[in-house]
Structure formats: C-alpha cells, structure tokens
Amino acid sequence: MSAALEPAHPPRGPGDRLTGLFWRRPWVLLALLLAPPLLWLGVVYVGSLVALLWQSFYSIDEFSGMVVPELTLKTYAELLRPSNADVILRTATMAAAVTLASAVLAFPIAYYAARYAKGRWKAAFYLGVMLPLWSSYLVKVYAWKLILAKEGIVTWAFEGLGAGNLLNAVLAIPVIGGNSLSTSYMGTFLVFLYVWLPFMILPMQASLERVPATMLEASSDLGARPGQTFRHVILPLAMPGVIAGSIFTFSLTLGDYIIPQIVGSSRLFIGQAVYTLQGTAGNIPLAAAFAVVPILIMLVYLAVARRLGAFDAL
Amino acid sequence: MIAAVDFTHVSRQFGSGAAAVRAVDDVSLAIAEGEFFAMLGPSGSGKTTCLRLISGFESPNEGTIRIFGQDMGAVPPNRRHVNTVFQDYALFPHMTVRDNVAYGLMVRGMDRRTRLARAEEMLALVHLPEFGGRKPGQLSGGQRQRVALARALVNEPRVLLLDEPLGALDLKLREAMQDELKSLQKRLGITFVFVTHDQGEALSMADRVAVFSRGKIVQTGSPAEVYERPATRFVADFVGSSNVLSPEQSARLGGPARWTSLRPEAIRLAGEGTPGTVTALRYLGAGTRVAVALEAGLDLGVLLPAGAPVPAPGEAVRLTWERSAMHAMEGEE
C-alpha cells in the first residue's frame, strides 16, 4: 500500500486558486464573462430603446407645448398627417432604392472576391472595400457635395465629353432631378450608395465564400446552364448575405440625417425630422414616434424576407 | 464496339513553366459500356483529375476524350450524358431531398408534377422512399450518399461517375453500400466509373481496375489480375501490400532473378524451409500478420489465417511457399 497521491503541485498564489474555483464552479466564470455585455445590452441599449418607445405614446399639449406624460395614440395619428407621411414615404423609397442599387452593384464585386480573388488580389479587395470606411464620414459627404455641384467635376466631365445636354436631360426629370446633382434626390441617392456600399459587399462576400465550388459543379453536372445555376443555387445560397447587407443599407439610410441635409433637395427625411422635432420644436413624443417607424419597417421587411425563404439556406 | 469512355494520349497539366505539374500524363484507356470500372491510386496520382476530365470540369491540354464515340472537346459539363456523385455529395442545402433529386429534370424544363414523381421513384430505388420532404441537413451521411446517387441517376446518364463514393462512411455502412452499388449497377446496366484510394473497395466492386501512379496508369486489369500478377513494384505494394523482393533476394530464395512479388498469405509456417526470426505480430481479427526477419537480412510479411498457431516474437521459425507464388514483375519501378 502506498500513501495517498499528493496533487502534482500545490496552488501557486491567487491566480491558481481562482482557476480552481472556475473549474469547480463553471457558472461563476460564465456569469463573470456575461455580466458586462448583458448589462450593456440590457440596460444601456435595450433600456434606452424602451424608454424611447414609451415616450412615443406620450403627447404634447398644443397650447403650452409641454409634454403630457399620459399614454395615448394621438402622436401616432399625427404621424399619418400628409406632411409627416410624406417624410416617411420619401425615406422608405430612398432606402429601398439605395438597397436595391447596392445589391446589384455589390454582387459582381462580392462574387469575384469570393470565387476568383486569391492572395494579393484578395488583400487589395479588402483594402479597396474598407478604405472608404476608415476616412471621416463628414469629409466624404462634403467631398461628394463638391463633386456633384453645378461647378463640380461631374458637370465638367460631362461637358468635356460633349454630353452636357445628357446631364441636363437627366436633371430635368421631374421629382428626382433638380437644379444640379448636389441639390437633387439623385445626388442624395448617389452619396448614400457610395457610403453604404461596403456594408452590402462584405456580408455578401462572406455568404458567397461559404458556397462550396462542388455545389456549382453539381448544378452544371446535372445539366443546368450558368443562368440556371445562378438562379437556383448561387442566389438562394447567397440570400442570407444579401439580406444581412440590405439590413445595413436599408436601416442606415432610414436613420441618416446628415447626407440629405448636405446633399439633396431641402425636403426632410425621417432622420432630419427626428433631429428638428427633438431639438428646436421640442416635440419629443413625435420625434420618438418617427424613430419607431424605421424599426417597424425593418421588422416588416425581415418578416417578409423570412416568408419568401431568404433564410432557408442559413 | 464503341467504348463508353475513351482516352487517347490525354494529358492535363496544372500551372506552367518550372512549377508545372502533369496531373495526368499521357493516359490512354478504354472503358467498355456496362462496365464497373475503378480508378485506384494514392492521393495525387491523377485519378480524380481523370474523373473530372470525363465529367468536363477539366479540359485536357493534349489528347482526346470520347464518350460513346463523340469527341468531348467542345462539350461543356451540362451537355454531357454523364453524371457525378461528388465526394462531399454537394447536395443543395436549401432544397428538400425531393427537389434535390428532381433538380436535373427541373433545369431541363420538365413540369413539376412529372419530375417530382420521377424523384420519388429514384428515392425508392435507393431505399429512401419516405425522405423526400426532408432537407439534406436532416440526413445521415449514408442517407445523403443515397440521395446524391438518386440525384445523379434521375438524369439517366450513360456513364455514372463516383468520386470516392464511400470515403465518408463508416466501415459497416461502406460494406453494405459496396454490395448495393454493385447490384444497382447490374440492374441498371449503366457504366460506372469510380475513383478510390481504397484497394479493398476497388477489388471488391470493380469489373476492371486501373492503378494510377504519378499521373500514369501503371496497370489495368481485372481485380484478380491486378492482385495476383502485379505489373510493377508499385502495384504489388499498393494493392494489398505484398513482399517485394529485389532480383538478388528473389534468386537467393529460389525465385527468378527479377523483381518479384510474394503475397503474405502465400507463405506458411512449416517444419522445414527458409529459417527466420519473428520480429513483430499484428493481430487483424481474421488473421495475424507476422513479420519475419530472414537470415539473409530480409524481412518478410506472413499472413497466418485465424486459428493457426501464432509464434511468439523472437521465436525461430521456418517459412515455405509454392515457387509459383513468386510473381516476377516487369520493369524496374
């Protein structure tokens, strides 16, 4: 018989003792790791959102301009007034147009990067897509204002190519046209497209990267033409990425208040409406109700996407 | 008679210049209609590239490939009467099993009702009649394999290609699938070409085996021919790990003065014969593999059948074999 086996080594200081505790009670470690992010997410993030939602059910006293802290749907009714509904419709249309255009523009780029780019070219791709994200948003937007201005490089280039009339014809289109690109919806659209495009390319590329090459070969092997392979295999498998990207482009456009302020006609977008209502007008309830709109639109959008089977390949 | 698949001096090279690799190097072969043909070789021997040349995912740099007499030079994969069962099955994860199987018919424009009915027939053929509504993710490896098989067969290919068809399955399932593939092939009468690195699989399923090494076919023949009369040292060693004897060793043991193969199961322990010492034992269940060091400074592997008395390591034994079991091989390789 031999004596009981000693542990390989006795605890060496508090670190070792802590490790022992974590080993014996794994939930302690889990709780320690999860507490800070849960606190952040639950209290700071979701909490303030709930507070915002709550205030949208308050209303404002029309005579005194004071907020009446009683729950009512009056503010939401106000949202449906033609001038406010216009803002919502305008913003949603712009967001949809930007999303659609970035999806169309991003797909070939993402596809090339996922399927063909190797080594150095792949690095160049990531750099090219991310570089614009590293510079200041304001600088980019003001730069675009100059590019699109009546005296800017776009006008100059069109005239230099003898296509000045073409530009004027485009600008003469009602609603989306205007005095110059920088004061029209088209200008706003272009800048949105530029600024949010990386947010569409990256998730798309990630989802395309996960489609194995044999999947495409299998499709071709079974007799599919390239177009059929695209429609029945590539697109459905890339759909989660497209949806993820569109969530970014759509919601970022819905909430932005700086780009339409700097480039575009002076008509309000949701973000600008929120900005003015909570600031000078002091109408916090209506501002909150406006802020709820993008959330609702996104929820409806995701529900529809799910319905259409966009997440089947997840 | 026209061969189902015919390679004439086919080469496929990857890369260029000094870094060029000839994955397939001047291969000529003819696979007859209705044959179960195996391409056997270690990884990197060019067998998979050959399969991809038949399916059309690779094009030869030199030579011609004919399928039922038709030159495949300008025919893309989707227009060949050939279908593939991929190694990773490559089932479409977003479609149900039924839609997966019906895919080949859908892209040909067959109406939904007819193609789904055909898909159900194919699923019954591979013994998965009730799985049509599931997604591939909900199936086991063996079931996915069957779905991949059904999906390839629904197009009624004239040649079915199988890339390591049983590689991902466990042993029990693999044996069952071997029998099933074999009987399926007999029933359908389609030419099956399959690629494997598992010699047991090739020997047990195929009518004919081509052994690949470094981009070339080193031997083609029936499983028995390849096993019993290996053409080269490589074949002797790769197919069933034989004892390969150099010309001098062979001559000393009473064989021809040539490179010679002596199968471990052809050697018996006896009261008389060549003396040696047991150095190691490996129990295989159905037998025991004994390594014996001969006095001539040579190791021989001996396979003793189950039930035979097994010597202990270090024990002196005597070995005997029929002289006809010493098979002389051509060439130096």
XYZ file of C-alpha atoms in Angstrom:
647
model
C 0.000 0.000 0.000
C 1.237 3.447 -0.780
C 0.271 6.789 0.746
C -2.470 8.889 -0.903
C -1.197 10.597 -4.003
C -0.289 14.268 -3.451
C -1.553 16.805 -6.046
C 1.047 17.376 -8.746
C 1.697 20.805 -7.324
C 0.061 22.890 -4.536
C -1.816 26.080 -5.544
C 0.667 28.771 -6.572
C -0.945 32.032 -5.498
C -4.352 33.660 -6.027
C -4.435 33.123 -9.815
C -4.219 29.384 -9.361
C -6.884 29.437 -6.665
C -9.185 31.423 -8.969
C -8.648 28.918 -11.767
C -9.564 26.186 -9.274
C -12.773 27.994 -8.411
C -13.687 28.385 -12.083
C -13.016 24.719 -12.647
C -15.199 23.612 -9.748
C -17.982 26.111 -10.454
C -18.099 26.809 -14.204
C -21.141 29.129 -13.807
C -19.005 31.637 -11.894
C -16.809 32.138 -14.914
C -19.820 32.285 -17.218
C -21.501 34.899 -15.024
C -18.334 36.999 -14.845
C -17.909 36.904 -18.616
C -21.526 37.619 -19.421
C -22.341 40.281 -16.840
C -20.718 43.315 -18.528
C -22.105 42.717 -22.039
C -25.534 41.797 -20.684
C -25.572 44.923 -18.598
C -24.623 46.972 -21.608
C -27.075 45.298 -23.946
C -29.937 45.018 -21.469
C -29.780 48.318 -19.646
C -27.933 50.829 -21.786
C -29.030 49.575 -25.188
C -32.440 47.951 -24.954
C -33.351 50.059 -21.917
C -32.942 53.359 -23.701
C -34.787 51.990 -26.696
C -37.728 51.034 -24.495
C -37.661 54.499 -22.930
C -37.804 55.973 -26.412
C -40.724 53.749 -27.425
C -42.501 54.665 -24.218
C -42.238 58.375 -24.947
C -43.774 57.924 -28.362
C -47.010 57.140 -26.541
C -46.933 60.498 -24.779
C -48.329 63.553 -26.489
C -47.701 67.267 -26.491
C -50.093 69.925 -25.235
C -50.811 72.140 -28.229
C -51.187 75.342 -26.202
C -48.416 75.119 -23.668
C -46.020 72.996 -25.784
C -45.431 70.801 -22.752
C -45.160 67.017 -22.910
C -48.191 65.318 -21.349
C -46.973 62.078 -19.731
C -50.141 60.095 -20.354
C -50.285 57.140 -22.689
C -52.144 57.901 -25.918
C -52.056 57.094 -29.637
C -52.539 60.757 -30.535
C -48.927 61.207 -31.591
C -49.105 58.234 -33.916
C -52.217 59.722 -35.527
C -50.180 62.857 -36.124
C -47.593 60.740 -37.872
C -50.153 59.925 -40.537
C -50.781 63.565 -41.409
C -49.886 64.077 -45.096
C -46.767 66.166 -44.404
C -45.388 63.571 -41.994
C -46.474 60.579 -44.046
C -44.622 62.159 -46.976
C -41.412 62.176 -44.969
C -41.838 58.503 -44.166
C -42.668 57.532 -47.744
C -39.771 59.573 -49.117
C -37.293 57.996 -46.720
C -38.544 54.465 -47.264
C -38.428 54.871 -51.039
C -34.910 56.233 -50.883
C -33.814 53.404 -48.572
C -35.337 50.815 -50.895
C -33.697 52.358 -53.969
C -30.308 52.558 -52.261
C -30.588 48.952 -51.049
C -31.583 47.620 -54.444
C -28.836 49.530 -56.239
C -26.161 48.486 -53.766
C -27.244 44.838 -54.035
C -26.950 44.956 -57.828
C -23.635 46.797 -57.693
C -22.172 44.701 -54.864
C -22.979 41.270 -56.236
C -20.394 41.039 -59.012
C -17.735 42.558 -56.759
C -18.524 40.150 -53.923
C -18.746 37.229 -56.333
C -15.377 37.980 -57.860
C -13.780 38.380 -54.434
C -15.304 35.162 -53.101
C -14.693 32.927 -56.110
C -11.691 34.188 -58.013
C -9.550 36.600 -55.997
C -6.550 34.933 -54.388
C -3.674 36.152 -52.212
C -2.631 39.625 -53.186
C -5.825 40.382 -55.099
C -7.908 39.372 -52.138
C -5.952 41.749 -49.920
C -6.451 44.505 -52.499
C -10.170 43.755 -52.482
C -10.498 44.063 -48.706
C -8.435 47.218 -48.702
C -10.451 48.723 -51.537
C -13.754 47.968 -49.855
C -12.745 49.013 -46.347
C -10.565 52.015 -47.092
C -13.504 54.366 -47.607
C -14.833 53.275 -44.202
C -11.710 54.450 -42.465
C -11.979 58.080 -43.505
C -14.378 60.532 -41.918
C -17.965 60.257 -42.983
C -18.397 64.048 -42.987
C -15.342 64.582 -45.161
C -16.673 62.094 -47.682
C -20.102 63.659 -47.780
C -18.741 67.185 -48.231
C -16.360 65.899 -50.889
C -19.370 64.465 -52.710
C -21.160 67.813 -52.433
C -18.267 69.389 -54.326
C -18.080 66.566 -56.857
C -21.787 66.819 -57.624
C -22.042 70.613 -57.500
C -23.008 72.601 -60.584
C -19.397 73.766 -60.894
C -18.079 70.336 -59.873
C -16.097 67.693 -61.661
C -19.104 65.680 -62.817
C -20.599 68.600 -64.693
C -17.165 69.462 -66.045
C -16.584 65.889 -67.223
C -19.979 65.659 -68.899
C -19.374 68.932 -70.721
C -15.846 67.930 -71.648
C -17.223 64.767 -73.237
C -19.831 66.818 -75.038
C -22.575 65.191 -73.035
C -23.646 68.270 -71.098
C -27.099 68.013 -72.616
C -27.432 64.474 -71.372
C -26.782 65.603 -67.812
C -29.274 68.425 -68.199
C -31.829 65.986 -69.574
C -31.345 63.733 -66.571
C -31.632 66.687 -64.221
C -34.817 67.766 -65.973
C -36.572 64.541 -64.911
C -39.307 65.601 -62.514
C -39.053 64.744 -58.787
C -35.619 63.090 -58.853
C -33.995 65.852 -60.903
C -33.176 69.365 -59.812
C -31.000 72.381 -60.315
C -27.816 70.342 -60.009
C -26.900 66.834 -58.864
C -25.940 68.113 -55.443
C -29.382 69.602 -54.894
C -31.431 66.689 -56.208
C -32.660 63.331 -54.909
C -30.309 61.724 -57.406
C -27.359 63.301 -55.627
C -28.623 62.103 -52.244
C -29.066 58.650 -53.726
C -25.538 58.564 -55.165
C -23.942 59.598 -51.884
C -25.983 57.076 -49.894
C -24.995 54.414 -52.390
C -21.330 55.295 -52.077
C -21.287 55.480 -48.313
C -23.207 52.268 -47.577
C -21.933 50.030 -50.395
C -19.214 48.324 -48.295
C -21.873 47.242 -45.812
C -23.536 45.323 -48.630
C -20.382 43.884 -50.212
C -18.854 42.373 -47.089
C -21.725 40.185 -45.839
C -22.490 39.182 -49.422
C -18.904 38.119 -49.973
C -18.915 36.172 -46.714
C -22.008 34.227 -47.705
C -20.740 33.551 -51.229
C -17.475 32.328 -49.804
C -19.383 29.637 -47.925
C -20.881 28.166 -51.099
C -18.648 25.203 -51.968
C -17.361 25.047 -55.528
C -18.676 21.494 -55.863
C -22.205 22.835 -55.400
C -21.839 24.833 -58.610
C -20.228 21.883 -60.348
C -23.058 19.633 -59.230
C -25.571 22.015 -60.733
C -23.740 22.123 -64.029
C -23.212 18.358 -63.932
C -26.967 17.866 -63.631
C -27.500 19.874 -66.796
C -28.055 23.427 -65.571
C -26.933 26.339 -67.721
C -24.926 29.041 -65.931
C -28.003 31.270 -65.631
C -29.977 28.441 -64.039
C -27.163 27.704 -61.612
C -27.197 31.361 -60.643
C -30.939 31.463 -60.073
C -31.433 28.140 -58.340
C -28.182 27.658 -56.442
C -25.980 30.740 -56.084
C -28.658 33.319 -55.395
C -30.598 31.306 -52.779
C -27.379 30.366 -51.011
C -26.157 33.978 -51.064
C -29.534 35.276 -49.873
C -28.714 35.373 -46.136
C -25.748 37.596 -47.013
C -27.864 39.791 -49.259
C -30.435 40.160 -46.500
C -27.752 40.944 -43.922
C -26.288 43.568 -46.257
C -29.681 45.020 -47.029
C -30.443 45.345 -43.328
C -27.395 47.581 -43.096
C -28.035 49.671 -46.194
C -31.751 49.918 -45.536
C -31.625 50.840 -41.876
C -28.616 53.128 -42.244
C -30.427 55.040 -44.968
C -33.635 55.131 -42.943
C -31.889 56.701 -39.988
C -29.382 59.033 -41.588
C -29.943 62.770 -41.199
C -26.647 64.252 -42.395
C -26.419 63.178 -46.034
C -29.854 64.535 -47.053
C -29.012 67.713 -45.137
C -25.818 68.319 -47.103
C -26.602 66.822 -50.491
C -30.089 66.975 -51.923
C -33.271 68.937 -52.044
C -34.318 70.563 -48.810
C -37.181 68.129 -48.219
C -36.989 66.246 -44.941
C -36.036 62.608 -44.339
C -37.004 60.725 -41.172
C -33.652 61.361 -39.519
C -33.914 65.084 -40.141
C -37.495 65.129 -38.885
C -36.384 63.475 -35.642
C -33.498 65.900 -35.369
C -35.623 69.035 -35.729
C -38.522 67.731 -33.651
C -36.454 66.840 -30.637
C -34.327 69.957 -30.898
C -35.894 73.309 -31.767
C -39.503 72.108 -31.788
C -39.148 70.279 -28.502
C -41.712 67.706 -29.614
C -40.082 64.632 -28.119
C -43.147 62.361 -28.466
C -43.428 62.947 -32.217
C -39.658 62.558 -32.609
C -39.903 59.243 -30.761
C -42.815 58.133 -32.915
C -40.776 58.964 -36.023
C -37.896 56.945 -34.615
C -40.195 53.947 -34.205
C -41.029 53.948 -37.914
C -37.675 52.560 -39.163
C -37.858 49.832 -36.513
C -41.322 48.832 -37.709
C -40.269 48.936 -41.368
C -37.292 46.690 -40.608
C -39.441 44.205 -38.714
C -41.919 44.005 -41.562
C -39.066 43.693 -44.043
C -37.462 40.807 -42.155
C -40.804 39.049 -41.743
C -41.417 39.272 -45.488
C -37.869 38.097 -46.272
C -38.368 35.138 -43.970
C -41.686 34.381 -45.586
C -40.031 34.344 -49.009
C -37.496 31.793 -47.790
C -34.488 34.106 -47.661
C -33.188 32.314 -44.590
C -33.716 28.750 -45.829
C -30.023 28.376 -46.559
C -28.910 29.557 -43.114
C -17.894 -1.928 -80.230
C -17.617 1.713 -79.218
C -16.115 2.321 -75.782
C -18.251 4.188 -73.258
C -15.264 6.324 -72.343
C -12.127 6.531 -74.412
C -8.932 8.454 -73.584
C -6.330 8.827 -76.328
C -2.977 10.154 -75.115
C -4.641 12.531 -72.684
C -2.539 14.905 -70.588
C -3.641 17.528 -68.119
C -1.129 19.970 -66.744
C -1.604 22.440 -63.896
C 0.465 25.580 -63.626
C 3.071 26.499 -66.188
C 6.813 26.771 -66.625
C 9.002 25.261 -63.937
C 6.093 24.930 -61.490
C 4.026 22.891 -63.938
C 2.589 19.630 -62.640
C 1.401 16.951 -65.018
C -1.554 15.621 -63.055
C -2.481 13.313 -65.914
C 0.400 12.255 -68.107
C -0.278 10.646 -71.478
C -3.108 8.401 -70.358
C -4.891 6.140 -72.823
C -7.729 3.942 -71.691
C -11.000 2.478 -72.875
C -13.920 1.747 -70.583
C -16.498 -0.600 -72.080
C -20.217 0.009 -71.909
C -21.829 -1.526 -68.829
C -18.525 -1.942 -67.064
C -17.909 -1.203 -63.388
C -14.541 0.478 -63.667
C -12.305 1.548 -60.790
C -9.541 4.138 -60.869
C -7.304 3.237 -57.969
C -4.327 5.157 -56.691
C -2.891 7.189 -53.836
C -3.812 10.857 -53.476
C -2.186 12.996 -56.130
C -1.912 10.129 -58.605
C -4.213 11.778 -61.155
C -7.265 9.552 -60.749
C -9.588 12.345 -59.647
C -8.366 14.598 -62.446
C -9.199 11.798 -64.886
C -12.715 11.654 -63.480
C -13.052 15.423 -63.832
C -11.853 15.165 -67.406
C -14.735 12.783 -68.104
C -17.306 14.987 -66.377
C -15.917 18.043 -68.153
C -14.786 20.127 -65.165
C -11.260 19.874 -66.531
C -10.127 20.025 -70.130
C -7.160 18.093 -71.443
C -4.079 20.008 -72.594
C -3.351 17.213 -75.025
C -5.195 14.222 -76.373
C -8.843 13.466 -76.991
C -11.615 12.201 -74.780
C -14.565 10.441 -76.392
C -17.769 9.394 -74.733
C -19.620 6.820 -76.827
C -17.530 7.850 -79.779
C -18.313 11.558 -79.538
C -15.373 13.925 -79.098
C -15.926 15.885 -75.877
C -13.504 18.650 -76.832
C -16.087 21.423 -77.009
C -18.879 19.923 -74.910
C -19.470 21.625 -71.540
C -20.355 19.532 -68.439
C -24.059 20.340 -68.592
C -24.369 18.833 -72.070
C -22.635 15.512 -71.406
C -24.574 12.295 -70.822
C -22.551 11.836 -67.692
C -23.480 12.468 -64.083
C -21.362 12.586 -60.979
C -21.764 11.552 -57.364
C -19.495 14.010 -55.605
C -17.223 13.084 -52.756
C -18.890 15.596 -50.425
C -22.244 14.796 -52.116
C -22.773 18.525 -52.892
C -26.490 18.340 -52.109
C -28.240 21.690 -52.277
C -28.909 22.590 -48.631
C -31.796 24.949 -49.351
C -33.866 22.390 -51.229
C -35.769 19.385 -49.975
C -34.437 15.945 -50.817
C -37.180 15.593 -53.435
C -36.235 18.885 -55.113
C -32.579 17.905 -54.995
C -33.289 14.670 -56.817
C -35.588 16.409 -59.304
C -33.069 19.190 -59.993
C -31.681 17.691 -63.190
C -35.207 17.303 -64.555
C -36.206 20.813 -63.487
C -33.377 22.506 -65.352
C -34.441 20.533 -68.419
C -37.870 22.083 -68.122
C -39.887 19.034 -67.056
C -43.141 20.009 -65.369
C -43.294 19.884 -61.604
C -45.709 17.004 -61.181
C -43.838 14.636 -63.521
C -40.417 15.432 -62.168
C -41.421 15.031 -58.539
C -42.994 11.680 -59.377
C -39.738 10.631 -61.039
C -37.819 11.835 -57.991
C -39.968 9.643 -55.754
C -39.227 6.642 -57.979
C -35.497 7.313 -57.704
C -35.744 7.691 -53.925
C -37.490 4.330 -53.782
C -34.698 2.853 -55.873
C -32.113 3.929 -53.286
C -34.377 2.802 -50.416
C -35.252 6.265 -49.127
C -38.927 6.448 -50.107
C -40.099 8.485 -47.124
C -37.390 11.117 -47.052
C -38.489 13.377 -49.906
C -39.739 16.161 -47.688
C -36.618 16.483 -45.570
C -33.677 18.809 -46.021
C -30.210 17.293 -46.633
C -29.083 18.650 -43.264
C -31.519 16.286 -41.550
C -29.999 13.145 -43.089
C -27.151 10.915 -42.003
C -24.028 10.519 -44.130
C -25.225 7.244 -45.627
C -28.609 8.704 -46.494
C -27.023 11.741 -48.140
C -24.911 9.405 -50.202
C -28.060 7.691 -51.454
C -29.729 10.996 -52.257
C -26.645 12.049 -54.236
C -26.864 8.740 -56.079
C -30.563 9.200 -56.837
C -29.955 12.775 -57.990
C -27.270 11.641 -60.413
C -29.299 8.684 -61.702
C -32.514 10.613 -62.333
C -30.990 12.062 -65.494
C -30.473 8.543 -66.844
C -26.785 9.100 -67.539
C -24.953 6.725 -69.852
C -21.929 6.938 -67.594
C -22.099 7.477 -63.838
C -19.004 8.867 -62.157
C -18.412 8.333 -58.455
C -15.690 10.277 -56.664
C -14.577 8.371 -53.555
C -18.201 7.354 -53.130
C -17.811 5.563 -49.820
C -14.954 7.552 -48.335
C -17.028 9.406 -45.754
C -18.963 6.389 -44.483
C -18.134 4.159 -41.553
C -16.912 0.626 -42.170
C -20.206 -1.236 -41.721
C -22.127 1.125 -43.975
C -19.341 1.075 -46.518
C -19.564 -2.682 -46.906
C -23.341 -2.552 -47.266
C -23.088 0.228 -49.852
C -20.475 -1.719 -51.816
C -22.927 -4.567 -52.332
C -25.723 -2.154 -53.083
C -23.791 -0.145 -55.668
C -22.738 -3.346 -57.328
C -26.269 -4.699 -57.597
C -27.616 -1.305 -58.683
C -25.095 -1.203 -61.474
C -26.016 -4.717 -62.598
C -29.700 -3.813 -62.578
C -29.385 -0.511 -64.458
C -26.660 -1.640 -66.847
C -25.072 1.828 -66.718
C -21.309 2.222 -66.990
C -19.974 3.095 -63.527
C -16.578 4.734 -63.170
C -15.402 5.259 -59.633
C -12.333 6.718 -58.055
C -10.903 5.342 -54.840
C -7.707 5.143 -52.863
C -9.002 2.055 -51.068
C -7.719 -1.061 -52.792
C -10.206 -3.279 -50.949
C -13.060 -1.231 -52.382
C -11.649 -1.374 -55.895
C -11.022 -5.127 -55.773
C -14.427 -5.994 -54.352
C -16.622 -3.802 -56.563
C -14.968 -3.317 -59.910
C -15.016 -5.456 -63.048
C -11.771 -3.817 -64.044
C -9.235 -1.713 -62.184
C -6.768 0.877 -63.448
C -3.968 1.549 -60.994
C -2.673 5.131 -61.117
C 0.694 6.407 -60.041
C 2.115 9.876 -60.698
C -0.331 10.743 -63.437
C 0.063 7.490 -65.332
C -1.806 4.221 -65.445
C 0.637 1.536 -64.351
C -1.674 -1.422 -64.768
C -5.176 -2.169 -65.979
C -6.855 -5.489 -65.440
C -9.428 -7.490 -63.546
C -9.116 -7.331 -59.751
C -7.634 -10.838 -59.742
C -5.045 -9.935 -62.372
C -4.005 -6.787 -60.583
C -3.794 -8.540 -57.238
C -2.197 -11.809 -58.296
C 0.022 -10.571 -61.099
C 1.014 -7.004 -60.273
C 2.862 -5.420 -63.167
C 5.198 -3.300 -61.098
C 6.610 -2.971 -57.596
C 4.287 -0.032 -57.040
C 1.191 -2.100 -57.809
C 2.407 -5.026 -55.729
C 2.941 -2.762 -52.762
C -0.126 -0.535 -53.169
C -2.633 -3.281 -53.880
C -2.600 -5.497 -50.816
C 0.908 -4.700 -49.536
C 2.978 -7.544 -50.933
C 6.526 -8.608 -50.119
C 8.580 -7.057 -52.894
C 11.899 -8.845 -53.500
C 14.837 -7.432 -55.440
C 16.307 -9.666 -58.214
C 19.142 -10.813 -55.916
C 16.838 -11.556 -52.976
C 14.454 -13.406 -55.231
C 17.236 -15.510 -56.701
C 18.563 -16.345 -53.249
C 15.102 -17.554 -52.187
C 14.848 -19.788 -55.234
C 12.824 -17.437 -57.453
C 13.614 -15.761 -60.778
C 16.378 -13.149 -60.870
C 13.817 -10.414 -61.346
C 11.806 -8.015 -59.202
C 9.334 -10.380 -57.573
C 6.147 -10.131 -55.562
C 5.338 -12.692 -52.891
C 1.919 -12.305 -51.228
C 1.945 -12.652 -47.406
C -0.917 -15.149 -47.475
C 1.040 -17.450 -49.806
C 3.667 -18.069 -47.117
C 3.165 -20.786 -44.472
C 4.984 -21.676 -41.284
C 6.329 -25.212 -41.554
C 8.790 -27.665 -40.022
C 11.225 -27.087 -42.827
C 12.071 -24.292 -45.254
C 13.764 -20.907 -45.063
C 14.741 -20.106 -41.449
C 13.926 -16.763 -39.839
C 13.071 -14.991 -36.573
C 9.720 -13.463 -35.671
C 10.172 -9.731 -35.020
C 6.608 -8.412 -34.705
C 2.985 -9.512 -34.650
C -0.114 -7.618 -35.743
C -3.462 -9.141 -34.852
C -6.031 -8.462 -37.596
C -9.019 -10.415 -36.328
C -9.431 -12.588 -39.409
C -5.763 -13.471 -39.173
C -2.424 -12.395 -37.810
C 0.302 -10.652 -39.725
C 3.757 -11.824 -38.692
C 6.968 -10.018 -39.598
C 9.825 -12.487 -40.006
C 13.479 -11.446 -40.385
C 15.277 -13.936 -42.599
C 18.910 -14.723 -42.048
C 19.517 -13.246 -45.439
C 18.925 -9.800 -43.938
C 15.429 -9.527 -45.353
C 12.009 -9.027 -43.754
C 9.003 -10.977 -44.995
C 5.384 -10.343 -44.021
C 3.427 -13.541 -43.422
C -0.346 -13.669 -43.052
C -1.498 -16.500 -40.817
C -5.183 -17.415 -41.019
C -7.253 -17.242 -37.835
C -6.956 -20.414 -35.779
C -3.435 -21.233 -36.908
C -0.849 -21.379 -34.094
C 0.876 -17.982 -33.754
C 4.570 -17.902 -32.833
C 5.899 -15.512 -30.183
C 8.212 -12.590 -31.027
C 11.815 -13.754 -31.006
C 10.870 -17.293 -31.875
C 12.795 -19.076 -34.664
C 10.503 -20.281 -37.471
C 10.794 -21.820 -40.904
C 8.893 -20.472 -43.908
C 7.744 -22.271 -47.009
C 5.793 -21.276 -50.139
C 4.991 -22.539 -53.607
C 7.517 -21.376 -56.094
C 4.680 -20.337 -58.423
C 3.589 -17.791 -55.771
C 6.711 -15.775 -56.620
C 5.417 -13.487 -59.333
C 8.080 -11.811 -61.458
C 7.306 -8.219 -62.393
C 8.287 -6.322 -65.483
C 10.342 -3.172 -65.345
C 12.343 -1.543 -62.621
C 9.675 0.628 -60.991
